[in-house]
């Protein structure tokens, strides 16, 4: 799964470099598709029945599954970008959130705080996986990391998931505490950890397009995700070029390359 993970990361890096005021979400989608196909992969979002795009691009109050198209990004928008690649029958899945440069300083600062909180919680969840005996320890770590930084909403209608031959597999990976310990964490486990956090309510609605999910109160949302493998010698973040070394170093975890 290393190859599809790296290709997913490359596609998202290319998209991140293109995010600017005036860019359309459709343009970002085209960049991601070209990167994945040029790298010998297939955009796995396009393999989901009824979905024909490479990315989900969710802007401002959109939590997940925003459909790329003619929408023009504005200075100060908070934009979540989700992508995945399939290579040789194996899958990668990852997401990042960014605030478009410019715009009202106070709004941008508030949105950046939301973005940073969500990303921070992702790395705490990944770090927890490195030492966890049971999978639900990840959700507890994510929740604690979010709560430590302020009053935020942790979306409950969507969770992380197992990943491998299919993009979405069992088991679910919660972003909050749940009862019970959950599945054992052992070599061979591969999961996508993906906290979704809002500045207000966690209640959401789905647009008439059948895909776009947005906050019910119009508050901003952020989404970060990495695919992570557990193997006999440790963990490796499949969708990070350095295996997650930079993100995990402050938390005292050193990822180990997959043998």
mmCIF file with all atom_site columns, N, CA and C in Angstrom, residues 136-166:
data_model
loop_
_atom_site.group_PDB
_atom_site.id
_atom_site.type_symbol
_atom_site.label_atom_id
_atom_site.label_alt_id
_atom_site.label_comp_id
_atom_site.label_asym_id
_atom_site.label_entity_id
_atom_site.label_seq_id
_atom_site.pdbx_PDB_ins_code
_atom_site.Cartn_x
_atom_site.Cartn_y
_atom_site.Cartn_z
_atom_site.occupancy
_atom_site.B_iso_or_equiv
_atom_site.pdbx_formal_charge
_atom_site.auth_seq_id
_atom_site.auth_comp_id
_atom_site.auth_asym_id
_atom_site.auth_atom_id
_atom_site.pdbx_PDB_model_num
ATOM 1  N N  . UNK A 1 136 ? -10.123 1.654  19.600 1.00 0.00 ? 136 UNK A N  1
ATOM 2  C CA . UNK A 1 136 ? -10.884 2.778  20.117 1.00 0.00 ? 136 UNK A CA 1
ATOM 3  C C  . UNK A 1 136 ? -10.028 3.754  20.920 1.00 0.00 ? 136 UNK A C  1
ATOM 4  N N  . UNK A 1 137 ? -8.796  3.384  21.246 1.00 0.00 ? 137 UNK A N  1
ATOM 5  C CA . UNK A 1 137 ? -7.887  4.322  21.897 1.00 0.00 ? 137 UNK A CA 1
ATOM 6  C C  . UNK A 1 137 ? -7.576  5.500  20.978 1.00 0.00 ? 137 UNK A C  1
ATOM 7  N N  . UNK A 1 138 ? -7.652  5.276  19.682 1.00 0.00 ? 138 UNK A N  1
ATOM 8  C CA . UNK A 1 138 ? -7.393  6.353  18.716 1.00 0.00 ? 138 UNK A CA 1
ATOM 9  C C  . UNK A 1 138 ? -8.430  7.454  18.857 1.00 0.00 ? 138 UNK A C  1
ATOM 10 N N  . UNK A 1 139 ? -9.696  7.085  18.882 1.00 0.00 ? 139 UNK A N  1
ATOM 11 C CA . UNK A 1 139 ? -10.760 8.072  19.001 1.00 0.00 ? 139 UNK A CA 1
ATOM 12 C C  . UNK A 1 139 ? -10.665 8.886  20.280 1.00 0.00 ? 139 UNK A C  1
ATOM 13 N N  . UNK A 1 140 ? -10.292 8.236  21.376 1.00 0.00 ? 140 UNK A N  1
ATOM 14 C CA . UNK A 1 140 ? -10.141 8.951  22.642 1.00 0.00 ? 140 UNK A CA 1
ATOM 15 C C  . UNK A 1 140 ? -9.032  9.993  22.537 1.00 0.00 ? 140 UNK A C  1
ATOM 16 N N  . UNK A 1 141 ? -7.930  9.629  21.875 1.00 0.00 ? 141 UNK A N  1
ATOM 17 C CA . UNK A 1 141 ? -6.819  10.571 21.717 1.00 0.00 ? 141 UNK A CA 1
ATOM 18 C C  . UNK A 1 141 ? -7.208  11.741 20.824 1.00 0.00 ? 141 UNK A C  1
ATOM 19 N N  . UNK A 1 142 ? -7.952  11.467 19.757 1.00 0.00 ? 142 UNK A N  1
ATOM 20 C CA . UNK A 1 142 ? -8.420  12.530 18.873 1.00 0.00 ? 142 UNK A CA 1
ATOM 21 C C  . UNK A 1 142 ? -9.326  13.497 19.642 1.00 0.00 ? 142 UNK A C  1
ATOM 22 N N  . UNK A 1 143 ? -10.270 12.953 20.373 1.00 0.00 ? 143 UNK A N  1
ATOM 23 C CA . UNK A 1 143 ? -11.198 13.801 21.132 1.00 0.00 ? 143 UNK A CA 1
ATOM 24 C C  . UNK A 1 143 ? -10.457 14.669 22.143 1.00 0.00 ? 143 UNK A C  1
ATOM 25 N N  . UNK A 1 144 ? -9.537  14.076 22.885 1.00 0.00 ? 144 UNK A N  1
ATOM 26 C CA . UNK A 1 144 ? -8.794  14.845 23.888 1.00 0.00 ? 144 UNK A CA 1
ATOM 27 C C  . UNK A 1 144 ? -8.004  15.973 23.240 1.00 0.00 ? 144 UNK A C  1
ATOM 28 N N  . UNK A 1 145 ? -7.371  15.689 22.105 1.00 0.00 ? 145 UNK A N  1
ATOM 29 C CA . UNK A 1 145 ? -6.573  16.714 21.431 1.00 0.00 ? 145 UNK A CA 1
ATOM 30 C C  . UNK A 1 145 ? -7.434  17.881 20.965 1.00 0.00 ? 145 UNK A C  1
ATOM 31 N N  . UNK A 1 146 ? -8.634  17.585 20.517 1.00 0.00 ? 146 UNK A N  1
ATOM 32 C CA . UNK A 1 146 ? -9.545  18.641 20.082 1.00 0.00 ? 146 UNK A CA 1
ATOM 33 C C  . UNK A 1 146 ? -10.025 19.465 21.280 1.00 0.00 ? 146 UNK A C  1
ATOM 34 N N  . UNK A 1 147 ? -10.424 18.788 22.334 1.00 0.00 ? 147 UNK A N  1
ATOM 35 C CA . UNK A 1 147 ? -10.973 19.484 23.497 1.00 0.00 ? 147 UNK A CA 1
ATOM 36 C C  . UNK A 1 147 ? -9.935  20.363 24.197 1.00 0.00 ? 147 UNK A C  1
ATOM 37 N N  . UNK A 1 148 ? -8.670  19.998 24.069 1.00 0.00 ? 148 UNK A N  1
ATOM 38 C CA . UNK A 1 148 ? -7.612  20.774 24.720 1.00 0.00 ? 148 UNK A CA 1
ATOM 39 C C  . UNK A 1 148 ? -7.451  22.168 24.124 1.00 0.00 ? 148 UNK A C  1
ATOM 40 N N  . UNK A 1 149 ? -7.921  22.374 22.918 1.00 0.00 ? 149 UNK A N  1
ATOM 41 C CA . UNK A 1 149 ? -7.673  23.650 22.244 1.00 0.00 ? 149 UNK A CA 1
ATOM 42 C C  . UNK A 1 149 ? -8.872  24.595 22.239 1.00 0.00 ? 149 UNK A C  1
ATOM 43 N N  . UNK A 1 150 ? -10.010 24.178 22.773 1.00 0.00 ? 150 UNK A N  1
ATOM 44 C CA . UNK A 1 150 ? -11.158 25.074 22.799 1.00 0.00 ? 150 UNK A CA 1
ATOM 45 C C  . UNK A 1 150 ? -12.473 24.352 22.611 1.00 0.00 ? 150 UNK A C  1
ATOM 46 N N  . UNK A 1 151 ? -13.502 25.134 22.300 1.00 0.00 ? 151 UNK A N  1
ATOM 47 C CA . UNK A 1 151 ? -14.843 24.598 22.111 1.00 0.00 ? 151 UNK A CA 1
ATOM 48 C C  . UNK A 1 151 ? -15.067 24.328 20.628 1.00 0.00 ? 151 UNK A C  1
ATOM 49 N N  . UNK A 1 152 ? -15.057 23.073 20.264 1.00 0.00 ? 152 UNK A N  1
ATOM 50 C CA . UNK A 1 152 ? -15.234 22.672 18.879 1.00 0.00 ? 152 UNK A CA 1
ATOM 51 C C  . UNK A 1 152 ? -16.254 21.554 18.783 1.00 0.00 ? 152 UNK A C  1
ATOM 52 N N  . UNK A 1 153 ? -16.789 21.345 17.597 1.00 0.00 ? 153 UNK A N  1
ATOM 53 C CA . UNK A 1 153 ? -17.709 20.235 17.375 1.00 0.00 ? 153 UNK A CA 1
ATOM 54 C C  . UNK A 1 153 ? -16.996 19.093 16.672 1.00 0.00 ? 153 UNK A C  1
ATOM 55 N N  . UNK A 1 154 ? -17.135 17.887 17.191 1.00 0.00 ? 154 UNK A N  1
ATOM 56 C CA . UNK A 1 154 ? -16.541 16.706 16.569 1.00 0.00 ? 154 UNK A CA 1
ATOM 57 C C  . UNK A 1 154 ? -17.642 15.961 15.828 1.00 0.00 ? 154 UNK A C  1
ATOM 58 N N  . UNK A 1 155 ? -17.555 15.927 14.511 1.00 0.00 ? 155 UNK A N  1
ATOM 59 C CA . UNK A 1 155 ? -18.597 15.316 13.683 1.00 0.00 ? 155 UNK A CA 1
ATOM 60 C C  . UNK A 1 155 ? -18.695 13.823 14.001 1.00 0.00 ? 155 UNK A C  1
ATOM 61 N N  . UNK A 1 156 ? -19.911 13.348 14.209 1.00 0.00 ? 156 UNK A N  1
ATOM 62 C CA . UNK A 1 156 ? -20.134 11.954 14.576 1.00 0.00 ? 156 UNK A CA 1
ATOM 63 C C  . UNK A 1 156 ? -20.776 11.134 13.460 1.00 0.00 ? 156 UNK A C  1
ATOM 64 N N  . UNK A 1 157 ? -21.319 11.798 12.453 1.00 0.00 ? 157 UNK A N  1
ATOM 65 C CA . UNK A 1 157 ? -22.008 11.068 11.389 1.00 0.00 ? 157 UNK A CA 1
ATOM 66 C C  . UNK A 1 157 ? -21.043 10.394 10.415 1.00 0.00 ? 157 UNK A C  1
ATOM 67 N N  . UNK A 1 158 ? -19.776 10.781 10.455 1.00 0.00 ? 158 UNK A N  1
ATOM 68 C CA . UNK A 1 158 ? -18.771 10.195 9.566  1.00 0.00 ? 158 UNK A CA 1
ATOM 69 C C  . UNK A 1 158 ? -17.539 9.835  10.384 1.00 0.00 ? 158 UNK A C  1
ATOM 70 N N  . UNK A 1 159 ? -16.901 8.735  10.035 1.00 0.00 ? 159 UNK A N  1
ATOM 71 C CA . UNK A 1 159 ? -15.740 8.251  10.778 1.00 0.00 ? 159 UNK A CA 1
ATOM 72 C C  . UNK A 1 159 ? -14.628 7.856  9.814  1.00 0.00 ? 159 UNK A C  1
ATOM 73 N N  . UNK A 1 160 ? -13.482 7.521  10.386 1.00 0.00 ? 160 UNK A N  1
ATOM 74 C CA . UNK A 1 160 ? -12.440 6.883  9.608  1.00 0.00 ? 160 UNK A CA 1
ATOM 75 C C  . UNK A 1 160 ? -12.816 5.438  9.339  1.00 0.00 ? 160 UNK A C  1
ATOM 76 N N  . UNK A 1 161 ? -11.885 4.685  8.740  1.00 0.00 ? 161 UNK A N  1
ATOM 77 C CA . UNK A 1 161 ? -12.253 3.352  8.256  1.00 0.00 ? 161 UNK A CA 1
ATOM 78 C C  . UNK A 1 161 ? -11.011 2.526  7.960  1.00 0.00 ? 161 UNK A C  1
ATOM 79 N N  . UNK A 1 162 ? -11.210 1.243  7.856  1.00 0.00 ? 162 UNK A N  1
ATOM 80 C CA . UNK A 1 162 ? -10.158 0.389  7.336  1.00 0.00 ? 162 UNK A CA 1
ATOM 81 C C  . UNK A 1 162 ? -9.945  0.665  5.868  1.00 0.00 ? 162 UNK A C  1
ATOM 82 N N  . UNK A 1 163 ? -8.764  0.319  5.371  1.00 0.00 ? 163 UNK A N  1
ATOM 83 C CA . UNK A 1 163 ? -8.449  0.539  3.959  1.00 0.00 ? 163 UNK A CA 1
ATOM 84 C C  . UNK A 1 163 ? -7.482  -0.540 3.490  1.00 0.00 ? 163 UNK A C  1
ATOM 85 N N  . UNK A 1 164 ? -7.631  -0.939 2.239  1.00 0.00 ? 164 UNK A N  1
ATOM 86 C CA . UNK A 1 164 ? -6.764  -1.986 1.701  1.00 0.00 ? 164 UNK A CA 1
ATOM 87 C C  . UNK A 1 164 ? -7.115  -2.251 0.254  1.00 0.00 ? 164 UNK A C  1
ATOM 88 N N  . UNK A 1 165 ? -7.675  -3.427 -0.007 1.00 0.00 ? 165 UNK A N  1
ATOM 89 C CA . UNK A 1 165 ? -8.117  -3.755 -1.356 1.00 0.00 ? 165 UNK A CA 1
ATOM 90 C C  . UNK A 1 165 ? -9.287  -2.878 -1.782 1.00 0.00 ? 165 UNK A C  1
ATOM 91 N N  . UNK A 1 166 ? -10.055 -2.392 -0.827 1.00 0.00 ? 166 UNK A N  1
ATOM 92 C CA . UNK A 1 166 ? -11.108 -1.409 -1.064 1.00 0.00 ? 166 UNK A CA 1
ATOM 93 C C  . UNK A 1 166 ? -10.760 -0.130 -0.324 1.00 0.00 ? 166 UNK A C  1
#
